[in-house]
Amino acid sequence: MKKRIVIALGGNALGKTPEEQLKLVKKTAKNIVELALDGFDIIVTHGNGPQVGMINLAMETSHEEGVTPSVPFAEVGAMSQGYIGYHLQQSIQKELLKHHMRKSCITLITQVLVDKEDPAFKNPTKPIGDFYTKAQALKLTKEKGYVMKEDAGRGYRRVVASPKPVKIIESGIIRDLLEDHNIVIAAGGGGIPVVEKWNSLRGIDAVIDKDLTSARLACEVKADIFLILTAVDKVYLNYGKEDQQGLNFMSLKEAKQYIEEGQFSEGSMLPKVEACMDFVRHRRTGQAIITSLDRSLDALLGKTGTVITRKVDQNGKK
């Protein structure tokens, strides 16, 4: 029986420019098709930080020059899903043809329901777009109502809310596509955040953490494995120090303890560990793994990576 896997790609699998991205995703596609050859049914999710910033800046600049109308941030997110998905889809399809595999790959523009009462809306923290001077920031706040915050001494940036994902709107369609053994690219950049209003959905200015959305999607499609691919081969304690220690296994209890100790960086490993914890809490038979793109198949064979499960005994076994 084929196993269902959600692969969450890190920023190292994509590029900051169209040329760089097209070059990098060719390598990414090879790793993904390797897993398809090994019998997995696959959903691919990805980030969109540099890409959505680039599109948003281009749209804002064009609008300020009177060339185009103002484009809401939700629409900018949809554009980034299509742009990144197009490159991934094209590269994956090329790899599938090389191996004479009768599979298709499709990119699905994905909406994610969030709670309009989520506390995150009262405290926007997610920076997007370019840097501005204090005077420019004050002008944007006055003219457009943006929330602007100083960012590490580098200037002011617009910040938006980062609410938690509640439901993947297109999860049913994604399950149908998987049943036919298609490779599905979905929930790019954490998905397009939407709220319910008058029995319909409305896009809002927000950014959902991509790993939390990926975990939610993995639960809703009943994935067997949730695989987060990042820049390192496994999770480390005391990372970057002389006594750093790689973890092969981590239980929910251990993960919680390490978080309380401050072992994982908020802008790096912490959201990945939290997403894995969320998945294994809700998917009792599921397994979450964090590893690097190059070692993905090795991690699934138990040769590397950090496996997060509900419980681990003293011998490091589930």
PDB file of N, CA and C in Angstrom, residues 1-8 40-45 168 171 174-175 178-179 184 213-228 275-276 278-289 300 308 318:
ATOM      1  N   MET A   1       0.836  -1.191   0.000  1.00  0.00           N
ATOM      2  CA  MET A   1       0.000   0.000   0.000  1.00  0.00           C
ATOM      3  C   MET A   1       0.879   1.252   0.000  1.00  0.00           C
ATOM      4  N   LYS A   2       0.552   2.198  -0.889  1.00  0.00           N
ATOM      5  CA  LYS A   2       1.364   3.402  -1.005  1.00  0.00           C
ATOM      6  C   LYS A   2       1.195   4.286   0.223  1.00  0.00           C
ATOM      7  N   LYS A   3       2.292   4.920   0.628  1.00  0.00           N
ATOM      8  CA  LYS A   3       2.241   5.843   1.745  1.00  0.00           C
ATOM      9  C   LYS A   3       2.045   7.262   1.230  1.00  0.00           C
ATOM     10  N   ARG A   4       1.286   8.040   1.990  1.00  0.00           N
ATOM     11  CA  ARG A   4       0.992   9.418   1.629  1.00  0.00           C
ATOM     12  C   ARG A   4       1.919  10.332   2.420  1.00  0.00           C
ATOM     13  N   ILE A   5       2.575  11.249   1.722  1.00  0.00           N
ATOM     14  CA  ILE A   5       3.575  12.103   2.366  1.00  0.00           C
ATOM     15  C   ILE A   5       3.361  13.564   1.977  1.00  0.00           C
ATOM     16  N   VAL A   6       3.475  14.449   2.960  1.00  0.00           N
ATOM     17  CA  VAL A   6       3.481  15.889   2.713  1.00  0.00           C
ATOM     18  C   VAL A   6       4.914  16.372   2.898  1.00  0.00           C
ATOM     19  N   ILE A   7       5.464  16.982   1.844  1.00  0.00           N
ATOM     20  CA  ILE A   7       6.843  17.483   1.860  1.00  0.00           C
ATOM     21  C   ILE A   7       6.803  19.007   1.930  1.00  0.00           C
ATOM     22  N   ALA A   8       7.308  19.554   3.028  1.00  0.00           N
ATOM     23  CA  ALA A   8       7.362  21.015   3.197  1.00  0.00           C
ATOM     24  C   ALA A   8       8.757  21.505   2.831  1.00  0.00           C
ATOM     25  N   PHE A  40       5.770   6.646  -3.012  1.00  0.00           N
ATOM     26  CA  PHE A  40       4.995   7.586  -2.201  1.00  0.00           C
ATOM     27  C   PHE A  40       4.015   8.386  -3.055  1.00  0.00           C
ATOM     28  N   ASP A  41       2.833   8.660  -2.502  1.00  0.00           N
ATOM     29  CA  ASP A  41       1.919   9.660  -3.049  1.00  0.00           C
ATOM     30  C   ASP A  41       2.259  10.971  -2.358  1.00  0.00           C
ATOM     31  N   ILE A  42       2.454  12.042  -3.150  1.00  0.00           N
ATOM     32  CA  ILE A  42       3.148  13.225  -2.641  1.00  0.00           C
ATOM     33  C   ILE A  42       2.344  14.514  -2.775  1.00  0.00           C
ATOM     34  N   ILE A  43       2.356  15.285  -1.683  1.00  0.00           N
ATOM     35  CA  ILE A  43       1.937  16.688  -1.708  1.00  0.00           C
ATOM     36  C   ILE A  43       3.177  17.521  -1.385  1.00  0.00           C
ATOM     37  N   VAL A  44       3.391  18.570  -2.154  1.00  0.00           N
ATOM     38  CA  VAL A  44       4.529  19.466  -1.928  1.00  0.00           C
ATOM     39  C   VAL A  44       3.994  20.823  -1.476  1.00  0.00           C
ATOM     40  N   THR A  45       4.506  21.311  -0.352  1.00  0.00           N
ATOM     41  CA  THR A  45       4.219  22.688   0.073  1.00  0.00           C
ATOM     42  C   THR A  45       5.531  23.475   0.058  1.00  0.00           C
ATOM     43  N   ILE A 168      -8.012  23.822   5.721  1.00  0.00           N
ATOM     44  CA  ILE A 168      -7.575  23.975   4.331  1.00  0.00           C
ATOM     45  C   ILE A 168      -8.815  23.872   3.452  1.00  0.00           C
ATOM     46  N   SER A 171      -8.873  21.002   0.727  1.00  0.00           N
ATOM     47  CA  SER A 171      -8.327  19.693   1.113  1.00  0.00           C
ATOM     48  C   SER A 171      -9.053  18.529   0.438  1.00  0.00           C
ATOM     49  N   ILE A 174      -7.685  18.134  -3.016  1.00  0.00           N
ATOM     50  CA  ILE A 174      -6.332  17.590  -2.918  1.00  0.00           C
ATOM     51  C   ILE A 174      -6.376  16.083  -2.677  1.00  0.00           C
ATOM     52  N   ARG A 175      -7.268  15.624  -1.804  1.00  0.00           N
ATOM     53  CA  ARG A 175      -7.407  14.176  -1.556  1.00  0.00           C
ATOM     54  C   ARG A 175      -7.801  13.444  -2.838  1.00  0.00           C
ATOM     55  N   LEU A 178      -4.830  13.070  -5.060  1.00  0.00           N
ATOM     56  CA  LEU A 178      -3.918  12.052  -4.535  1.00  0.00           C
ATOM     57  C   LEU A 178      -4.426  10.642  -4.810  1.00  0.00           C
ATOM     58  N   GLU A 179      -5.736  10.461  -4.748  1.00  0.00           N
ATOM     59  CA  GLU A 179      -6.324   9.143  -5.022  1.00  0.00           C
ATOM     60  C   GLU A 179      -5.967   8.665  -6.427  1.00  0.00           C
ATOM     61  N   VAL A 184       0.822  16.733  -6.064  1.00  0.00           N
ATOM     62  CA  VAL A 184       0.088  17.981  -5.882  1.00  0.00           C
ATOM     63  C   VAL A 184       0.966  19.016  -5.177  1.00  0.00           C
ATOM     64  N   THR A 213       0.698  25.498   8.413  1.00  0.00           N
ATOM     65  CA  THR A 213      -0.278  25.172   7.370  1.00  0.00           C
ATOM     66  C   THR A 213      -0.004  23.793   6.791  1.00  0.00           C
ATOM     67  N   SER A 214       1.267  23.482   6.564  1.00  0.00           N
ATOM     68  CA  SER A 214       1.635  22.170   6.015  1.00  0.00           C
ATOM     69  C   SER A 214       1.218  21.045   6.963  1.00  0.00           C
ATOM     70  N   ALA A 215       1.410  21.269   8.260  1.00  0.00           N
ATOM     71  CA  ALA A 215       0.999  20.274   9.253  1.00  0.00           C
ATOM     72  C   ALA A 215      -0.515  20.098   9.255  1.00  0.00           C
ATOM     73  N   ARG A 216      -1.239  21.222   9.161  1.00  0.00           N
ATOM     74  CA  ARG A 216      -2.713  21.156   9.117  1.00  0.00           C
ATOM     75  C   ARG A 216      -3.163  20.380   7.886  1.00  0.00           C
ATOM     76  N   LEU A 217      -2.534  20.652   6.739  1.00  0.00           N
ATOM     77  CA  LEU A 217      -2.865  19.941   5.501  1.00  0.00           C
ATOM     78  C   LEU A 217      -2.554  18.457   5.639  1.00  0.00           C
ATOM     79  N   ALA A 218      -1.402  18.133   6.223  1.00  0.00           N
ATOM     80  CA  ALA A 218      -1.022  16.727   6.409  1.00  0.00           C
ATOM     81  C   ALA A 218      -2.053  15.986   7.254  1.00  0.00           C
ATOM     82  N   CYS A 219      -2.600  16.653   8.257  1.00  0.00           N
ATOM     83  CA  CYS A 219      -3.652  16.042   9.086  1.00  0.00           C
ATOM     84  C   CYS A 219      -4.926  15.828   8.268  1.00  0.00           C
ATOM     85  N   GLU A 220      -5.323  16.842   7.501  1.00  0.00           N
ATOM     86  CA  GLU A 220      -6.601  16.785   6.790  1.00  0.00           C
ATOM     87  C   GLU A 220      -6.602  15.774   5.650  1.00  0.00           C
ATOM     88  N   VAL A 221      -5.449  15.518   5.042  1.00  0.00           N
ATOM     89  CA  VAL A 221      -5.396  14.509   3.963  1.00  0.00           C
ATOM     90  C   VAL A 221      -4.985  13.140   4.504  1.00  0.00           C
ATOM     91  N   LYS A 222      -4.835  13.050   5.847  1.00  0.00           N
ATOM     92  CA  LYS A 222      -4.467  11.802   6.520  1.00  0.00           C
ATOM     93  C   LYS A 222      -3.144  11.248   5.991  1.00  0.00           C
ATOM     94  N   ALA A 223      -2.141  12.124   5.985  1.00  0.00           N
ATOM     95  CA  ALA A 223      -0.810  11.712   5.534  1.00  0.00           C
ATOM     96  C   ALA A 223      -0.183  10.750   6.537  1.00  0.00           C
ATOM     97  N   ASP A 224       0.634   9.845   6.026  1.00  0.00           N
ATOM     98  CA  ASP A 224       1.378   8.927   6.892  1.00  0.00           C
ATOM     99  C   ASP A 224       2.634   9.591   7.428  1.00  0.00           C
ATOM    100  N   ILE A 225       3.219  10.471   6.597  1.00  0.00           N
ATOM    101  CA  ILE A 225       4.486  11.118   6.953  1.00  0.00           C
ATOM    102  C   ILE A 225       4.411  12.605   6.636  1.00  0.00           C
ATOM    103  N   PHE A 226       4.892  13.402   7.561  1.00  0.00           N
ATOM    104  CA  PHE A 226       5.039  14.844   7.362  1.00  0.00           C
ATOM    105  C   PHE A 226       6.534  15.139   7.381  1.00  0.00           C
ATOM    106  N   LEU A 227       7.075  15.519   6.228  1.00  0.00           N
ATOM    107  CA  LEU A 227       8.516  15.683   6.056  1.00  0.00           C
ATOM    108  C   LEU A 227       8.850  17.159   5.830  1.00  0.00           C
ATOM    109  N   ILE A 228       9.582  17.746   6.762  1.00  0.00           N
ATOM    110  CA  ILE A 228      10.030  19.132   6.609  1.00  0.00           C
ATOM    111  C   ILE A 228      11.482  19.127   6.151  1.00  0.00           C
ATOM    112  N   ALA A 275       5.350  22.654  14.317  1.00  0.00           N
ATOM    113  CA  ALA A 275       4.469  22.092  13.283  1.00  0.00           C
ATOM    114  C   ALA A 275       4.472  20.570  13.344  1.00  0.00           C
ATOM    115  N   CYS A 276       5.649  19.977  13.541  1.00  0.00           N
ATOM    116  CA  CYS A 276       5.738  18.519  13.659  1.00  0.00           C
ATOM    117  C   CYS A 276       4.969  18.028  14.881  1.00  0.00           C
ATOM    118  N   ASP A 278       2.392  19.473  16.234  1.00  0.00           N
ATOM    119  CA  ASP A 278       0.971  19.616  15.920  1.00  0.00           C
ATOM    120  C   ASP A 278       0.475  18.434  15.086  1.00  0.00           C
ATOM    121  N   PHE A 279       1.291  18.008  14.124  1.00  0.00           N
ATOM    122  CA  PHE A 279       0.906  16.889  13.268  1.00  0.00           C
ATOM    123  C   PHE A 279       0.775  15.591  14.057  1.00  0.00           C
ATOM    124  N   VAL A 280       1.786  15.241  14.848  1.00  0.00           N
ATOM    125  CA  VAL A 280       1.746  13.943  15.539  1.00  0.00           C
ATOM    126  C   VAL A 280       0.726  13.929  16.678  1.00  0.00           C
ATOM    127  N   ARG A 281       0.367  15.108  17.206  1.00  0.00           N
ATOM    128  CA  ARG A 281      -0.702  15.160  18.205  1.00  0.00           C
ATOM    129  C   ARG A 281      -2.044  14.758  17.589  1.00  0.00           C
ATOM    130  N   HIS A 282      -2.296  15.227  16.377  1.00  0.00           N
ATOM    131  CA  HIS A 282      -3.590  15.007  15.738  1.00  0.00           C
ATOM    132  C   HIS A 282      -3.626  13.780  14.837  1.00  0.00           C
ATOM    133  N   ARG A 283      -2.468  13.277  14.467  1.00  0.00           N
ATOM    134  CA  ARG A 283      -2.408  12.116  13.569  1.00  0.00           C
ATOM    135  C   ARG A 283      -1.648  11.018  14.302  1.00  0.00           C
ATOM    136  N   ARG A 284      -2.367  10.240  15.094  1.00  0.00           N
ATOM    137  CA  ARG A 284      -1.745   9.290  16.014  1.00  0.00           C
ATOM    138  C   ARG A 284      -0.829   8.288  15.330  1.00  0.00           C
ATOM    139  N   THR A 285      -1.174   7.880  14.119  1.00  0.00           N
ATOM    140  CA  THR A 285      -0.347   6.895  13.407  1.00  0.00           C
ATOM    141  C   THR A 285       0.707   7.567  12.524  1.00  0.00           C
ATOM    142  N   GLY A 286       0.744   8.895  12.528  1.00  0.00           N
ATOM    143  CA  GLY A 286       1.659   9.614  11.650  1.00  0.00           C
ATOM    144  C   GLY A 286       3.053   9.770  12.234  1.00  0.00           C
ATOM    145  N   GLN A 287       3.959  10.123  11.361  1.00  0.00           N
ATOM    146  CA  GLN A 287       5.353  10.318  11.741  1.00  0.00           C
ATOM    147  C   GLN A 287       5.850  11.612  11.100  1.00  0.00           C
ATOM    148  N   ALA A 288       6.504  12.457  11.890  1.00  0.00           N
ATOM    149  CA  ALA A 288       7.067  13.707  11.373  1.00  0.00           C
ATOM    150  C   ALA A 288       8.585  13.606  11.349  1.00  0.00           C
ATOM    151  N   ILE A 289       9.188  14.135  10.294  1.00  0.00           N
ATOM    152  CA  ILE A 289      10.645  14.071  10.134  1.00  0.00           C
ATOM    153  C   ILE A 289      11.164  15.426   9.680  1.00  0.00           C
ATOM    154  N   LEU A 300      13.920   8.946   5.223  1.00  0.00           N
ATOM    155  CA  LEU A 300      12.772   8.030   5.199  1.00  0.00           C
ATOM    156  C   LEU A 300      13.210   6.581   5.403  1.00  0.00           C
ATOM    157  N   ILE A 308      10.031  12.865  14.866  1.00  0.00           N
ATOM    158  CA  ILE A 308       9.221  13.319  16.003  1.00  0.00           C
ATOM    159  C   ILE A 308       7.977  12.443  16.071  1.00  0.00           C
ATOM    160  N   LYS A 318       9.932   4.039  18.714  1.00  0.00           N
ATOM    161  CA  LYS A 318       8.546   4.423  18.955  1.00  0.00           C
ATOM    162  C   LYS A 318       7.866   3.392  19.850  1.00  0.00           C
TER     163      LYS A 318
END
